Amino acid sequence: MVKVCVDPGHGMSNRTHNVFDPGAVHVEDGFTFREADIALKYGLTLKDVLRSRQVEVFMTRDDDTDHAPVGQRARNAKDAGCDAFISLHLNDFDDDNANGFEVLYGNDDNKNLAQELQTALLAVNGLKDRKIKLRDNVAVLKFKGPAALIELGFIANDDDREVILNPQKRQAICEAIAAVVANHT
Ligand SMILES: [Zn+2]
């Protein structure tokens, strides 16, 4: 049976032991949006979608108290017997007008996976296509096997955030991710 690691970015002990890393934070009308929370919601949805496709799932973290040091996530996934690794993040930039989504990959073996994810996501999220990007210095992308890091959109951009927070969109985005991952495991 295929097993996929779902990695909601940031969270407890991500960078420093016992310190919660919220990732990018954006305050709008008195409400605080945290990347770690949104990524976790996506992670849990993706878990459900994958399991409904008879794919086993290993989560690097299930909630805000799970310790998940970023430098150990890829190894933990390998130790858990995972065949593929999908990391979920949101982008951030000083300029709130920055927008769109992108898929990062760590080596040439994963370029096709990244491109297929990018194309599948474009069809369902309607956000700006920022293209795939090679990043050979990202810890989780050192996973040995199919691996990608999805920047779902910009947390500080109103249009991106509206799409990302929409539950129907979240479901469609996770279905799209699962369909692509199934082709690479
Ligand atoms: Zn992040």
Tab-separated table of C-alpha atoms and ligand atoms in Angstrom:
chain	number	residue	atom	x	y	z
A	1	MET	CA	0.000	0.000	0.000
A	2	VAL	CA	1.185	3.475	-0.855
A	3	LYS	CA	1.942	5.846	2.005
A	4	VAL	CA	2.183	9.615	1.634
A	5	CYS	CA	3.631	12.080	4.120
A	6	VAL	CA	1.484	15.185	4.521
A	7	ASP	CA	3.475	18.021	6.074
A	8	PRO	CA	1.578	21.087	7.295
A	9	GLY	CA	4.282	23.740	7.515
A	10	HIS	CA	5.517	25.306	10.768
A	11	GLY	CA	3.992	24.435	14.176
A	12	MET	CA	5.396	23.373	17.529
A	13	SER	CA	9.189	23.021	17.788
A	14	ASN	CA	9.602	23.692	14.069
A	15	ARG	CA	12.702	25.862	14.503
A	16	THR	CA	13.188	25.899	18.292
A	17	HIS	CA	12.241	23.181	20.755
A	18	ASN	CA	8.986	23.938	22.612
A	19	VAL	CA	8.443	27.173	20.695
A	20	PHE	CA	5.415	27.375	18.427
A	21	ASP	CA	6.297	28.701	14.971
A	22	PRO	CA	3.161	30.245	13.422
A	23	GLY	CA	4.846	30.845	10.073
A	24	ALA	CA	3.594	33.931	8.258
A	25	VAL	CA	1.083	35.976	10.240
A	26	HIS	CA	-1.341	38.528	8.851
A	27	VAL	CA	-3.778	40.706	10.793
A	28	GLU	CA	-6.879	41.973	9.009
A	29	ASP	CA	-9.747	43.808	10.714
A	30	GLY	CA	-8.548	42.619	14.090
A	31	PHE	CA	-8.433	38.981	13.059
A	32	THR	CA	-5.123	37.147	13.036
A	33	PHE	CA	-4.414	34.650	10.275
A	34	ARG	CA	-1.550	32.240	10.882
A	35	GLU	CA	0.118	30.196	8.177
A	36	ALA	CA	0.528	27.248	10.550
A	37	ASP	CA	-3.243	27.069	11.170
A	38	ILE	CA	-4.223	27.281	7.507
A	39	ALA	CA	-1.559	24.773	6.462
A	40	LEU	CA	-2.836	22.373	9.143
A	41	LYS	CA	-6.408	22.681	7.833
A	42	TYR	CA	-5.160	21.837	4.359
A	43	GLY	CA	-3.104	18.983	5.726
A	44	LEU	CA	-6.066	17.415	7.501
A	45	THR	CA	-8.255	17.803	4.420
A	46	LEU	CA	-5.567	16.284	2.207
A	47	LYS	CA	-5.253	13.394	4.657
A	48	ASP	CA	-8.976	12.664	4.360
A	49	VAL	CA	-8.899	12.888	0.571
A	50	LEU	CA	-5.896	10.566	0.285
A	51	ARG	CA	-7.410	8.042	2.694
A	52	SER	CA	-10.618	8.022	0.684
A	53	ARG	CA	-8.387	6.979	-2.240
A	54	GLN	CA	-7.001	4.066	-0.167
A	55	VAL	CA	-3.686	5.870	0.321
A	56	GLU	CA	-2.078	5.633	3.748
A	57	VAL	CA	-1.090	8.947	5.298
A	58	PHE	CA	1.615	9.951	7.750
A	59	MET	CA	1.238	13.467	9.189
A	60	THR	CA	4.368	15.321	10.356
A	61	ARG	CA	2.025	17.031	12.807
A	62	ASP	CA	-1.689	16.635	13.598
A	63	ASP	CA	-2.192	19.669	15.802
A	64	ASP	CA	-0.485	22.619	17.499
A	65	THR	CA	1.197	20.536	20.182
A	66	ASP	CA	2.940	17.923	18.015
A	67	HIS	CA	6.687	18.521	18.043
A	68	ALA	CA	7.857	18.681	14.438
A	69	PRO	CA	11.410	20.038	14.025
A	70	VAL	CA	11.774	21.042	10.387
A	71	GLY	CA	15.152	19.320	10.111
A	72	GLN	CA	13.668	15.938	11.100
A	73	ARG	CA	10.473	15.892	9.060
A	74	ALA	CA	11.891	14.244	5.939
A	75	ARG	CA	13.659	11.579	8.008
A	76	ASN	CA	10.560	10.928	10.126
A	77	ALA	CA	8.585	10.413	6.935
A	78	LYS	CA	11.182	7.955	5.641
A	79	ASP	CA	11.229	6.122	8.967
A	80	ALA	CA	7.423	5.894	8.780
A	81	GLY	CA	7.748	4.211	5.391
A	82	CYS	CA	6.436	7.038	3.245
A	83	ASP	CA	6.721	6.870	-0.554
A	84	ALA	CA	6.107	10.571	-1.181
A	85	PHE	CA	6.215	13.861	0.703
A	86	ILE	CA	3.897	16.852	0.285
A	87	SER	CA	4.570	20.001	2.277
A	88	LEU	CA	1.930	22.718	2.574
A	89	HIS	CA	2.730	26.401	3.120
A	90	LEU	CA	1.530	29.917	2.432
A	91	ASN	CA	3.644	32.657	1.000
A	92	ASP	CA	4.298	36.063	2.513
A	93	PHE	CA	5.790	39.301	1.297
A	94	ASP	CA	6.025	42.889	2.509
A	95	ASP	CA	3.857	44.031	-0.374
A	96	ASP	CA	0.259	42.874	0.185
A	97	ASN	CA	-0.253	43.009	-3.574
A	98	ALA	CA	2.049	40.040	-4.116
A	99	ASN	CA	-0.156	37.109	-5.067
A	100	GLY	CA	-0.324	33.683	-6.622
A	101	PHE	CA	0.798	30.159	-5.903
A	102	GLU	CA	3.884	28.106	-6.691
A	103	VAL	CA	5.300	24.628	-6.211
A	104	LEU	CA	8.888	24.149	-5.028
A	105	TYR	CA	10.949	21.051	-5.757
A	106	GLY	CA	14.390	20.002	-4.561
A	107	ASN	CA	15.965	18.201	-7.509
A	108	ASP	CA	15.404	17.377	-11.179
A	109	ASP	CA	13.773	14.046	-10.341
A	110	ASN	CA	10.866	15.985	-8.875
A	111	LYS	CA	10.441	18.579	-11.600
A	112	ASN	CA	7.628	16.674	-13.336
A	113	LEU	CA	5.779	16.169	-10.070
A	114	ALA	CA	6.045	19.890	-9.338
A	115	GLN	CA	4.840	20.869	-12.790
A	116	GLU	CA	1.881	18.481	-12.647
A	117	LEU	CA	0.898	19.881	-9.267
A	118	GLN	CA	1.229	23.439	-10.550
A	119	THR	CA	-0.942	22.686	-13.602
A	120	ALA	CA	-3.576	20.821	-11.586
A	121	LEU	CA	-3.777	23.578	-8.987
A	122	LEU	CA	-4.089	26.296	-11.618
A	123	ALA	CA	-7.202	24.563	-12.912
A	124	VAL	CA	-8.964	24.720	-9.553
A	125	ASN	CA	-7.692	27.718	-7.584
A	126	GLY	CA	-7.858	30.466	-10.215
A	127	LEU	CA	-4.836	32.187	-8.667
A	128	LYS	CA	-1.829	33.685	-10.418
A	129	ASP	CA	0.604	31.099	-11.767
A	130	ARG	CA	4.006	31.901	-10.245
A	131	LYS	CA	5.504	28.765	-11.841
A	132	ILE	CA	7.496	25.966	-10.282
A	133	LYS	CA	10.819	26.732	-8.611
A	134	LEU	CA	13.917	24.630	-7.902
A	135	ARG	CA	15.049	24.994	-4.272
A	136	ASP	CA	17.904	22.696	-3.306
A	137	ASN	CA	18.279	24.160	0.205
A	138	VAL	CA	14.865	23.310	1.689
A	139	ALA	CA	15.122	20.651	4.411
A	140	VAL	CA	11.844	18.849	3.716
A	141	LEU	CA	12.613	18.657	-0.019
A	142	LYS	CA	15.630	16.482	0.800
A	143	PHE	CA	13.167	13.596	1.255
A	144	LYS	CA	14.398	10.707	-0.889
A	145	GLY	CA	11.516	10.127	-3.280
A	146	PRO	CA	8.739	12.205	-4.808
A	147	ALA	CA	8.563	15.459	-2.847
A	148	ALA	CA	7.127	18.923	-3.341
A	149	LEU	CA	6.391	22.006	-1.286
A	150	ILE	CA	3.239	23.872	-2.253
A	151	GLU	CA	2.961	27.584	-1.509
A	152	LEU	CA	-0.839	27.758	-1.694
A	153	GLY	CA	-1.008	31.544	-2.021
A	154	PHE	CA	-0.109	34.749	-0.203
A	155	ILE	CA	-1.542	35.092	3.290
A	156	ALA	CA	-1.517	38.900	3.192
A	157	ASN	CA	-3.227	39.218	-0.182
A	158	ASP	CA	-7.006	39.638	0.175
A	159	ASP	CA	-7.906	37.793	-3.033
A	160	ASP	CA	-5.551	34.893	-2.384
A	161	ARG	CA	-6.720	34.578	1.205
A	162	GLU	CA	-10.376	34.559	0.183
A	163	VAL	CA	-9.740	31.605	-2.121
A	164	ILE	CA	-7.507	29.764	0.329
A	165	LEU	CA	-9.971	30.076	3.219
A	166	ASN	CA	-12.957	28.926	1.158
A	167	PRO	CA	-13.830	25.358	2.266
A	168	GLN	CA	-15.024	24.276	-1.199
A	169	LYS	CA	-11.793	25.541	-2.740
A	170	ARG	CA	-9.784	23.791	-0.059
A	171	GLN	CA	-11.517	20.529	-0.877
A	172	ALA	CA	-10.975	20.984	-4.633
A	173	ILE	CA	-7.330	21.928	-4.135
A	174	CYS	CA	-6.716	18.864	-1.963
A	175	GLU	CA	-8.474	16.603	-4.491
A	176	ALA	CA	-6.219	18.016	-7.212
A	177	ILE	CA	-3.091	17.429	-5.131
A	178	ALA	CA	-4.154	13.868	-4.297
A	179	ALA	CA	-4.834	13.016	-7.936
A	180	VAL	CA	-1.330	14.119	-8.966
A	181	VAL	CA	0.385	12.410	-6.035
A	182	ALA	CA	-1.385	9.158	-6.914
A	183	ASN	CA	0.366	9.267	-10.303
A	184	HIS	CA	3.786	9.501	-8.663
A	185	THR	CA	3.629	6.708	-6.112
B	1	ZN	ZN	5.889	28.464	5.432
